[in-house]
XYZ file of N, CA, C and O in Angstrom:
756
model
N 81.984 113.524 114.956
C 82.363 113.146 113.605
C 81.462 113.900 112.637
O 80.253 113.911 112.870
N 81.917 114.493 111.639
C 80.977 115.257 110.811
C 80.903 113.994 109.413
O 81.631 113.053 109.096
N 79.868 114.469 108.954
C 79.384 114.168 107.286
C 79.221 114.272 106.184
O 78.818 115.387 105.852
N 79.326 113.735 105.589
C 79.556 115.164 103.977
C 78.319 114.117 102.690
O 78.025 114.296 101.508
N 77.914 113.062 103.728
C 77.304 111.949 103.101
C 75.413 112.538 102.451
O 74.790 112.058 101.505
N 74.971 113.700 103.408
C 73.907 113.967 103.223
C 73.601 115.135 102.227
O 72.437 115.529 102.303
N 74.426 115.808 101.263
C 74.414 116.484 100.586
C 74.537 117.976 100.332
O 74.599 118.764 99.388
N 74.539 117.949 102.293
C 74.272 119.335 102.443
C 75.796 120.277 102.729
O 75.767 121.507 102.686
N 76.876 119.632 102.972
C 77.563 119.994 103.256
C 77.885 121.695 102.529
O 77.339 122.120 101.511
N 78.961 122.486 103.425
C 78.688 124.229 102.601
C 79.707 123.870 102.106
O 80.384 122.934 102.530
N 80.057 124.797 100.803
C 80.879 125.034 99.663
C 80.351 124.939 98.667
O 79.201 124.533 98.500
N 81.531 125.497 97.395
C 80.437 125.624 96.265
C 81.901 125.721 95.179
O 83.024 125.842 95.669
N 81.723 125.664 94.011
C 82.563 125.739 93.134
C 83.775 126.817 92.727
O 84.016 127.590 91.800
N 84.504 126.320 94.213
C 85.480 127.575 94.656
C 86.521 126.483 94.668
O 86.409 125.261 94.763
N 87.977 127.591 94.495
C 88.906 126.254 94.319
C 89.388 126.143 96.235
O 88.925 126.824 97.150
N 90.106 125.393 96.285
C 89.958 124.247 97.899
C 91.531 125.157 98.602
O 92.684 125.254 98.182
N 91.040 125.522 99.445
C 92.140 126.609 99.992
C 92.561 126.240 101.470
O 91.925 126.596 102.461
N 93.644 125.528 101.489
C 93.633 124.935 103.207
C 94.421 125.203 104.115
O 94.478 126.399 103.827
N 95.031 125.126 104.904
C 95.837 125.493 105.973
C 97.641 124.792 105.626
O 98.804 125.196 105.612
N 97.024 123.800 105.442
C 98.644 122.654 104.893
C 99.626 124.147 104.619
O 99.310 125.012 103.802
N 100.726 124.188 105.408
C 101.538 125.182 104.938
C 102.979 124.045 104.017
O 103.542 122.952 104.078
N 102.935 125.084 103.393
C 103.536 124.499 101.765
C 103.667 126.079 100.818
O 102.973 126.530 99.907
N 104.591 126.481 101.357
C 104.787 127.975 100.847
C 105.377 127.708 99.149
O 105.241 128.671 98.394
N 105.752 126.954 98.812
C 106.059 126.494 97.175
C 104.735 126.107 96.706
O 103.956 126.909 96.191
N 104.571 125.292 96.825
C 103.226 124.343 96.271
C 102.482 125.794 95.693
O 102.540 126.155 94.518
N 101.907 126.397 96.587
C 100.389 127.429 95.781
C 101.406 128.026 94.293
O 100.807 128.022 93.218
N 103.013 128.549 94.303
C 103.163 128.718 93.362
C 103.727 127.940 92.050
O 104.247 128.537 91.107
N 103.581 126.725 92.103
C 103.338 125.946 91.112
C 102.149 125.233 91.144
O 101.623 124.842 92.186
N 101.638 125.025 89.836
C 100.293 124.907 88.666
C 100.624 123.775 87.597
O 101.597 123.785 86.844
N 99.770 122.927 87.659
C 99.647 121.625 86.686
C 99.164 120.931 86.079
O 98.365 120.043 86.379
N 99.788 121.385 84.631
C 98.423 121.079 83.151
C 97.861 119.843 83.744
O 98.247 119.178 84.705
N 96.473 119.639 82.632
C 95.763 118.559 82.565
C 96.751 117.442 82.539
O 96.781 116.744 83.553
N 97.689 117.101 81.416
C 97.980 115.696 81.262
C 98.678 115.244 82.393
O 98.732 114.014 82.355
N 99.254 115.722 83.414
C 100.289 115.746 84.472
C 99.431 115.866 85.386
O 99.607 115.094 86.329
N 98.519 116.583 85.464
C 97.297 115.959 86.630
C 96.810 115.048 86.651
O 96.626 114.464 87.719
N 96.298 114.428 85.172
C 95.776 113.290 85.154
C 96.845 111.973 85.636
O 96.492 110.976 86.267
N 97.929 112.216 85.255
C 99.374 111.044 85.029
C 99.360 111.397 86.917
O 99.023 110.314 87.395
N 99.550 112.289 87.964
C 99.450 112.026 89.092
C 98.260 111.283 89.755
O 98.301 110.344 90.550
N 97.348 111.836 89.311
C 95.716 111.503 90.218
C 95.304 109.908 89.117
O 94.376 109.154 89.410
N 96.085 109.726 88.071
C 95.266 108.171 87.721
C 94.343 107.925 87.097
O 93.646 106.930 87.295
N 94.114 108.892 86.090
C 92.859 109.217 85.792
C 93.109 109.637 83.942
O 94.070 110.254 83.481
N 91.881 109.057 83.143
C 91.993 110.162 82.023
C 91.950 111.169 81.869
O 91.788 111.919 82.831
N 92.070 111.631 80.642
C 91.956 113.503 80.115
C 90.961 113.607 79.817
O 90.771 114.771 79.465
N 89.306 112.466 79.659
C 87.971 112.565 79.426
C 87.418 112.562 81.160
O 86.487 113.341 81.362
N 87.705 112.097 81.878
C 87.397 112.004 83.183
C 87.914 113.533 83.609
O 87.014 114.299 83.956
N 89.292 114.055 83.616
C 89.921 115.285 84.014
C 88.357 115.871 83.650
O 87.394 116.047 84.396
N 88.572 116.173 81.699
C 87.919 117.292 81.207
C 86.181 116.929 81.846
O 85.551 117.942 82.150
N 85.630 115.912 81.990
C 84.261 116.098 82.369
C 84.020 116.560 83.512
O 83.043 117.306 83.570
N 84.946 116.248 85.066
C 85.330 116.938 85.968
C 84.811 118.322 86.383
O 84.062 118.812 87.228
N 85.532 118.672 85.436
C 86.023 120.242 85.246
C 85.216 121.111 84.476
O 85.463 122.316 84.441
N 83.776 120.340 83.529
C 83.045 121.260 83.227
C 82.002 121.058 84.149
O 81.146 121.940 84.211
N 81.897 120.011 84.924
C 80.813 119.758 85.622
C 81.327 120.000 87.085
O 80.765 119.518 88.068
N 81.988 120.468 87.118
C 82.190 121.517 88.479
C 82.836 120.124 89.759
O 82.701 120.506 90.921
N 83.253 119.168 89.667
C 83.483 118.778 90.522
C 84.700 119.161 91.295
O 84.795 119.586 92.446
N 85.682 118.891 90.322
C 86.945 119.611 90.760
C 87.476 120.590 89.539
O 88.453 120.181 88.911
N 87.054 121.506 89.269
C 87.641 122.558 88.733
C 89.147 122.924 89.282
O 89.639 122.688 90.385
N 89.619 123.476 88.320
C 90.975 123.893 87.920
C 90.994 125.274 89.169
O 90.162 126.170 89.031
N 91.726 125.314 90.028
C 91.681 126.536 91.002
C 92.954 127.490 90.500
O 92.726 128.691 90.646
N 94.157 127.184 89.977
C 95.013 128.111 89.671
C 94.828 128.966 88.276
O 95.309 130.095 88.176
N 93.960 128.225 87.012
C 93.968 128.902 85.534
C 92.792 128.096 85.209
O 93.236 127.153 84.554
N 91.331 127.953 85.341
C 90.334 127.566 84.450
C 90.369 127.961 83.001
O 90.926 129.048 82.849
N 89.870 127.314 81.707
C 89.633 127.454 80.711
C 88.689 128.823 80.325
O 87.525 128.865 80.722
N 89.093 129.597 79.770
C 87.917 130.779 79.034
C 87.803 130.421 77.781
O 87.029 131.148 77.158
N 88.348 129.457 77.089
C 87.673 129.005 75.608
C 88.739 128.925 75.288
O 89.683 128.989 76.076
N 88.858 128.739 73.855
C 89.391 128.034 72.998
C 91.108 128.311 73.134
O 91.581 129.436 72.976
N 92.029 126.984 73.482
C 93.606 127.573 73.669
C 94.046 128.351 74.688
O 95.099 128.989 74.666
N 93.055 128.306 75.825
C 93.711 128.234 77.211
C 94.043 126.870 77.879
O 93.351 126.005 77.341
N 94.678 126.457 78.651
C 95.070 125.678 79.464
C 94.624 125.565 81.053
O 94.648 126.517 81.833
N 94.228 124.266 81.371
C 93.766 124.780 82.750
C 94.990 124.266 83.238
O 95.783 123.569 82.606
N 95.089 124.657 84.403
C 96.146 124.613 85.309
C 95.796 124.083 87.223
O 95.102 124.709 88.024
N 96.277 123.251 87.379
C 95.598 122.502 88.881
C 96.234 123.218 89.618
O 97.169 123.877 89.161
N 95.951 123.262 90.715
C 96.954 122.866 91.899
C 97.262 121.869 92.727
O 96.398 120.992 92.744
N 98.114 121.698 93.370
C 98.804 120.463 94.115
C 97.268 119.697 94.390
O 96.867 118.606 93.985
N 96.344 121.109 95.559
C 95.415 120.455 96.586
C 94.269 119.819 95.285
O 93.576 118.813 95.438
N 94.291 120.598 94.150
C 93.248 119.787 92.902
C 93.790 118.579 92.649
O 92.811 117.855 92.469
N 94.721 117.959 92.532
C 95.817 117.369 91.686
C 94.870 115.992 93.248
O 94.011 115.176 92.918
N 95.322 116.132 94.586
C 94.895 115.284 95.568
C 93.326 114.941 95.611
O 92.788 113.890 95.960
N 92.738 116.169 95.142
C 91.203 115.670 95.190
C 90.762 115.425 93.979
O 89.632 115.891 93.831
N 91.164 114.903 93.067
C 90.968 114.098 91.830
C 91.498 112.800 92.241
O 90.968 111.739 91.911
N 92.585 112.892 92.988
C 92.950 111.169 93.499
C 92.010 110.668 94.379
O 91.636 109.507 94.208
N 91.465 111.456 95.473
C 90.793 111.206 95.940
C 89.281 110.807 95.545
O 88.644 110.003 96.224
N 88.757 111.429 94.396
C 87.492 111.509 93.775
C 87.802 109.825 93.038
O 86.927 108.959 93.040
N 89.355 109.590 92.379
C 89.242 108.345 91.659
C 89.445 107.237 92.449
O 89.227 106.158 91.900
N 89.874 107.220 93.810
C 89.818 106.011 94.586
C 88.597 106.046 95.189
O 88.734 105.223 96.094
N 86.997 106.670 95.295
C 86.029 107.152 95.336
C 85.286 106.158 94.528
O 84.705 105.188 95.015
N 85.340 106.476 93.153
C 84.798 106.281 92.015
C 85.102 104.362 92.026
O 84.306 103.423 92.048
N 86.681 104.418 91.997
C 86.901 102.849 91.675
C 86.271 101.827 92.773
O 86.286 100.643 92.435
N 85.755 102.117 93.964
C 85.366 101.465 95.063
C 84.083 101.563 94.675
O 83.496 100.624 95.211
N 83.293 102.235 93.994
C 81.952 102.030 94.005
C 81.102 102.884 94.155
O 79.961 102.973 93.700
N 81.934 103.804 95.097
C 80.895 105.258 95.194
C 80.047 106.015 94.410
O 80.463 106.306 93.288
N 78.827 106.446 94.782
C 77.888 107.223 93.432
C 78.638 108.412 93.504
O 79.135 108.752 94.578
N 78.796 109.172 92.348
C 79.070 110.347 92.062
C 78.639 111.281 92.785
O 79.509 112.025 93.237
N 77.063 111.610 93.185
C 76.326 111.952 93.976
C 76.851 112.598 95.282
O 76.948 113.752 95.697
N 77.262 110.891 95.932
C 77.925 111.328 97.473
C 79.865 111.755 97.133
O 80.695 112.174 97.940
N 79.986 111.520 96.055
C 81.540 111.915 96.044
C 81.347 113.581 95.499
O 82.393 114.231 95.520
N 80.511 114.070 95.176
C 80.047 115.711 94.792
C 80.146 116.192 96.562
O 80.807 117.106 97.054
N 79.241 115.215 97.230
C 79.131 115.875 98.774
C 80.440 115.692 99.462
O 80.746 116.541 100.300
N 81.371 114.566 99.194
C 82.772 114.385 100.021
C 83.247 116.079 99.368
O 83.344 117.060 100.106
N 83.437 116.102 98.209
C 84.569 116.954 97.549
C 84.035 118.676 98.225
O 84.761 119.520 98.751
N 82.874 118.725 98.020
C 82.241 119.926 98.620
C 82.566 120.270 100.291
O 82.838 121.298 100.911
N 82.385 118.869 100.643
C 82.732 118.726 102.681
C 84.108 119.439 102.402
O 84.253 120.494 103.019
N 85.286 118.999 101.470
C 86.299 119.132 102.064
C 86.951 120.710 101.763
O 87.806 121.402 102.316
N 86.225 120.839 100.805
C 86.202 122.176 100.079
C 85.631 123.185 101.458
O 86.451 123.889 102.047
N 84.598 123.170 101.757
C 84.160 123.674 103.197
C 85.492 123.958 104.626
O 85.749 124.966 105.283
N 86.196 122.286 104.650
C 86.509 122.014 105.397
C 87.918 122.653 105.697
O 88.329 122.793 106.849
N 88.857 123.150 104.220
C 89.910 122.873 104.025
C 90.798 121.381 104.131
O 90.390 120.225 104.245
N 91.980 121.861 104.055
C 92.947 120.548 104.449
C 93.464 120.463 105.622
O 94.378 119.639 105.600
N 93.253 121.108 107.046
C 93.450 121.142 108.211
C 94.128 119.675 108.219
O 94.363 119.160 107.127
N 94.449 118.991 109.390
C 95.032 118.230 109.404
C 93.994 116.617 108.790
O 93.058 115.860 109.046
N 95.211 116.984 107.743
C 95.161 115.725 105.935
C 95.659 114.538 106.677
O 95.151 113.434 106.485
N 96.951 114.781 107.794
C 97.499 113.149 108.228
C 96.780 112.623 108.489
O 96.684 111.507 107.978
N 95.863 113.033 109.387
C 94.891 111.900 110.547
C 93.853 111.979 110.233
O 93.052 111.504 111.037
N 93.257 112.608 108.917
C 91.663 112.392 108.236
C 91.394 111.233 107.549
O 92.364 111.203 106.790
N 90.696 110.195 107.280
C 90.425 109.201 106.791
C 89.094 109.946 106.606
O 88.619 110.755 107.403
N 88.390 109.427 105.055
C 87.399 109.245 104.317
C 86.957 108.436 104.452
O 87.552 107.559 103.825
N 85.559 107.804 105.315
C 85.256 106.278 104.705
C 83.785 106.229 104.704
O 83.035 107.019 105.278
N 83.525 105.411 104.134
C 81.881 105.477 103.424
C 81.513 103.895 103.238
O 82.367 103.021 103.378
N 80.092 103.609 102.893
C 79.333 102.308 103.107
C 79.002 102.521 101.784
O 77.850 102.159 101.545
N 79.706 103.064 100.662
C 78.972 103.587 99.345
C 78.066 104.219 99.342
O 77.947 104.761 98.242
N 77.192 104.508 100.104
C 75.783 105.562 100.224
C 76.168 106.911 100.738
O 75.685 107.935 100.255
N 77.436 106.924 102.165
C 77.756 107.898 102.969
C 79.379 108.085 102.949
O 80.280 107.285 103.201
N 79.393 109.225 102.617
C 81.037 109.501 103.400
C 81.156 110.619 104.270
O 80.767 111.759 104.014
N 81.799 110.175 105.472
C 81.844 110.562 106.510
C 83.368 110.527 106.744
O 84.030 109.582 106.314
N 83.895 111.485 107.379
C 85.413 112.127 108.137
C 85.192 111.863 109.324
O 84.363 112.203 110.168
N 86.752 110.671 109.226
C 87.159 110.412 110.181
C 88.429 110.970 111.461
O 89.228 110.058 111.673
N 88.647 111.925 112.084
C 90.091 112.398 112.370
C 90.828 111.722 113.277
O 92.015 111.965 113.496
N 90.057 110.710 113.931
C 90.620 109.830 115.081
C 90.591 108.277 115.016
O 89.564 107.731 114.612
N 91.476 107.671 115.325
C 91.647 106.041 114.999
C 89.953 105.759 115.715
O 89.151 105.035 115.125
N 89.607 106.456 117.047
C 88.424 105.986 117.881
C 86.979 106.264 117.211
O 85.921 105.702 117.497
N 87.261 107.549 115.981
C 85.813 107.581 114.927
C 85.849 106.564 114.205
O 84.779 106.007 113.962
N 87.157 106.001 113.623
C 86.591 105.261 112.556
C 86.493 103.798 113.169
O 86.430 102.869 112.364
N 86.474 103.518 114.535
C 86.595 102.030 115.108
C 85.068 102.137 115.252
O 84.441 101.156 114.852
N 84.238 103.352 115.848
C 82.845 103.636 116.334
C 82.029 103.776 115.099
O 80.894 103.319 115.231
N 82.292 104.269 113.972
C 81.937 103.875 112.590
C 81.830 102.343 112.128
O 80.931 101.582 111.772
N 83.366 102.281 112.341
C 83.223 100.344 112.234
C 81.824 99.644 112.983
O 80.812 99.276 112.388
N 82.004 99.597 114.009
C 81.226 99.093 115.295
C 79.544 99.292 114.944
O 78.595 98.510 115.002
N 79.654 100.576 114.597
C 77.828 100.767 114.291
C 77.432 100.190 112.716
O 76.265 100.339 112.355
N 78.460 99.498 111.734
C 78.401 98.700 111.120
C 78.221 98.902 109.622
O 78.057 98.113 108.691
N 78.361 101.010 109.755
C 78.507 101.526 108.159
C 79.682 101.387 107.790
O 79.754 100.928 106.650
N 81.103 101.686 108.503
C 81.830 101.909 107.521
C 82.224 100.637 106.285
O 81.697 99.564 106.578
N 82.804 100.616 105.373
C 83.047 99.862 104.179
C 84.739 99.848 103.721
O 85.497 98.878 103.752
N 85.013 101.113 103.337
C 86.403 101.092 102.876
C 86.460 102.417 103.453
O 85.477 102.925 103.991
N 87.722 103.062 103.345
C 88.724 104.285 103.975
C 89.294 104.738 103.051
O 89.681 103.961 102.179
N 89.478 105.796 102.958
C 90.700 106.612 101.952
C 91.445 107.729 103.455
O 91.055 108.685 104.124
N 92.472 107.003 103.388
C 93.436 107.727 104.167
C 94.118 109.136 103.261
O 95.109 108.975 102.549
N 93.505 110.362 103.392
C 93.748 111.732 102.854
C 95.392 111.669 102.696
O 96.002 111.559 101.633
N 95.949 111.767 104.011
C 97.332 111.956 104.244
C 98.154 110.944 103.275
O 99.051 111.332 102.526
N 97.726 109.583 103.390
C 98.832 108.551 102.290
C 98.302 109.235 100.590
O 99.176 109.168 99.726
N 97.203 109.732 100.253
C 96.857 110.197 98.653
C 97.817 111.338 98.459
O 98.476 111.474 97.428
N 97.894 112.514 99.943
C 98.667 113.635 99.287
C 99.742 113.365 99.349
O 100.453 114.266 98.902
N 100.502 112.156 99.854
C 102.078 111.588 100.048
C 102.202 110.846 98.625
O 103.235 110.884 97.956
N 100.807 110.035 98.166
C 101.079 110.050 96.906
C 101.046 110.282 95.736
O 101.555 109.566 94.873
N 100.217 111.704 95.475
C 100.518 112.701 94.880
C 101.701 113.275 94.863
O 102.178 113.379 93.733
N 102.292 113.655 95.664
C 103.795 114.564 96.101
C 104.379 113.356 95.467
O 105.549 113.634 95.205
N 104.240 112.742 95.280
C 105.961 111.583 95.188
C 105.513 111.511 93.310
O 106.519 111.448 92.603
N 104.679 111.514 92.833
C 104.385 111.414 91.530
C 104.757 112.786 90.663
O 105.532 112.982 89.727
N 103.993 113.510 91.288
C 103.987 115.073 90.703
C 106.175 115.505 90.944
O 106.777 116.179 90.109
N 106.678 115.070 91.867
C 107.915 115.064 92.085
C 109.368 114.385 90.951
O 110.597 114.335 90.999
N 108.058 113.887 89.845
C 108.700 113.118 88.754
C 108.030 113.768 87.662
O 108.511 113.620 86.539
N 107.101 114.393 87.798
C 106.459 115.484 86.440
C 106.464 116.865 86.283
O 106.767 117.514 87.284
N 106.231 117.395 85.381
C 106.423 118.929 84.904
C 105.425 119.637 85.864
O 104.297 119.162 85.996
N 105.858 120.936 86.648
C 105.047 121.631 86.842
C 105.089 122.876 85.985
O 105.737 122.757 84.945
N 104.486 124.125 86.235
C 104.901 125.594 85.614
C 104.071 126.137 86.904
O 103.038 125.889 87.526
N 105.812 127.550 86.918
C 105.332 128.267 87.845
C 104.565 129.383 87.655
O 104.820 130.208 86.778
N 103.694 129.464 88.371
C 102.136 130.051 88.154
C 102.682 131.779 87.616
O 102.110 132.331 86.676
N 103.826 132.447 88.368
C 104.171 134.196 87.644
C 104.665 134.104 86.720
O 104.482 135.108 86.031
N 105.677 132.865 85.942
C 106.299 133.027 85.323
C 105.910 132.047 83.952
O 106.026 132.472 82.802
N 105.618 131.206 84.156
C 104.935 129.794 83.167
C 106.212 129.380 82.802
O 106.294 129.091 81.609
N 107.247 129.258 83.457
C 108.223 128.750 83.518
C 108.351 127.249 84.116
O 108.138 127.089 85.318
N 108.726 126.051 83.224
C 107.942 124.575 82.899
C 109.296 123.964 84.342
O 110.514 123.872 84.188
N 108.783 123.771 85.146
C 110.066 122.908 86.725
C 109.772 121.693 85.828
O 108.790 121.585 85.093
N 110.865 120.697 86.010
C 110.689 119.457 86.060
C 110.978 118.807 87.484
O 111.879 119.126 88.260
N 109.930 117.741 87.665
C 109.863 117.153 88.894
C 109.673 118.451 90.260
O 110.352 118.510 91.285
N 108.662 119.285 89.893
C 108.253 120.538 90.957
C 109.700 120.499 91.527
O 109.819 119.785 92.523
N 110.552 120.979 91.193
C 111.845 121.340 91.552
C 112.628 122.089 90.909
O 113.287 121.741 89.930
N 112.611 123.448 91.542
C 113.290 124.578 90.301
C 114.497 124.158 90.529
O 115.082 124.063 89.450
N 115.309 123.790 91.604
C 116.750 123.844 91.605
C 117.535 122.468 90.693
O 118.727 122.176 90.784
N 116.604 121.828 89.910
C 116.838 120.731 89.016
C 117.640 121.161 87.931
O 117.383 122.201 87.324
N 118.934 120.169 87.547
C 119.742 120.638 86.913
C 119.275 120.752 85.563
O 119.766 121.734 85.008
N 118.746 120.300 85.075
C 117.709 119.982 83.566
C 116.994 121.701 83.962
O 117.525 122.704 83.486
N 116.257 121.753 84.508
C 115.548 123.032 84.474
C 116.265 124.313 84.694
O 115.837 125.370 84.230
N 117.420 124.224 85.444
C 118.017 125.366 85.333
C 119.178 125.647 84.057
O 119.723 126.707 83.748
N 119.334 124.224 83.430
C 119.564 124.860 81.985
C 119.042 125.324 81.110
O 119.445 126.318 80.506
N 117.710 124.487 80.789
C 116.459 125.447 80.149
C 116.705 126.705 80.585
O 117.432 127.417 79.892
N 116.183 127.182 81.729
C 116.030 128.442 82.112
C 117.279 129.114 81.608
O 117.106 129.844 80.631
N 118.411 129.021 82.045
C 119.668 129.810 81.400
C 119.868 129.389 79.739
O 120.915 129.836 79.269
N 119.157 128.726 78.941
C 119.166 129.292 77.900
C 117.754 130.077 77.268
O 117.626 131.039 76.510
N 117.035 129.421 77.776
C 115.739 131.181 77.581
C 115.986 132.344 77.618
O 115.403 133.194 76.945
N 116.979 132.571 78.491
C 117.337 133.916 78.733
C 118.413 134.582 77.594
O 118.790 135.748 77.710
């Protein structure tokens, strides 16, 4: 079982690049307010985030004044993840070391990873038998099941605006073939 509880975990303020194949997803990108409206969160929480490096914007960071940052899907999940983190109790501290672990880690398999921590530690779980032996030695506390956050991300973001990252062309409900969006689009043109 690895750890991400002691601070040391590798990564660094790079955006989170994982295996999850999802050949759409990398090319749609999603403003602040629609990140925040998926992940649960304010636009003061987003924006402090994001200057303080926790989860930065990986598809369009800010260069000053009247740019837009732009998420991606896997940002959009680790802001949910950072706020079911936060609302349980966790110090900021060890949720800097989860977000960094996973950043390290990629998203290799998201189904069967559970997060769970005693508030001091978070530690990855990939097997029902880590997190029973976690249980048992009497740290674990609560769980964040990875796989149910990015199922519910996808089902939220599936009801909000994305824009696709070549074109900045605005999908509604990350779905270009949406009848609403492909009229927009045929009258832009």
């Amino acid at each position: 079982m690895r750890s991400s509880g002691d601070g040391r975990a590798a990564g660094g303020p790079y955006p989170l690049h994982g295996s999850v194949p999802d050949p759409g997803a990398e090319a749609v990108g999603y403003r602040g307010p629609t990140a925040c409206a998926a992940a649960g969160i304010t636009y003061r929480q987003l924006d402090y985030w994001a200057r303080t490096g926790l989860v930065e914007p990986s598809v369009r960071p800010t260069y000053g004044s009247g740019t837009q940052r732009l998420y991606s899907f896997r940002d959009v999940v680790v802001l949910k993840i950072v706020k079911r983190f936060l609302d349980t109790g966790v110090a900021l501290q060890n949720i800097r070391a989860a977000v960094q672990h996973l950043r390290a880690r990629g998203f290799q398999d998201l189904d069967r990873m559970t997060l769970m921590s005693d508030g001091a530690t978070v530690h990855e779980c990939t097997s029902p038998d880590e997190v029973v032996s976690l249980l048992q030695g009497g740290q674990g506390v609560f769980g964040i099941a990875v796989g149910v956050v990015w199922r519910d991300v996808e089902a939220a973001l599936s009801q909000l605006h994305g824009e696709r990252i070549d074109t900045g062309e605005t999908l509604i409900g990350n779905n270009p073939a949406d009848e609403l969006a492909r009229r927009r689009r045929d009258r832009a043109v």
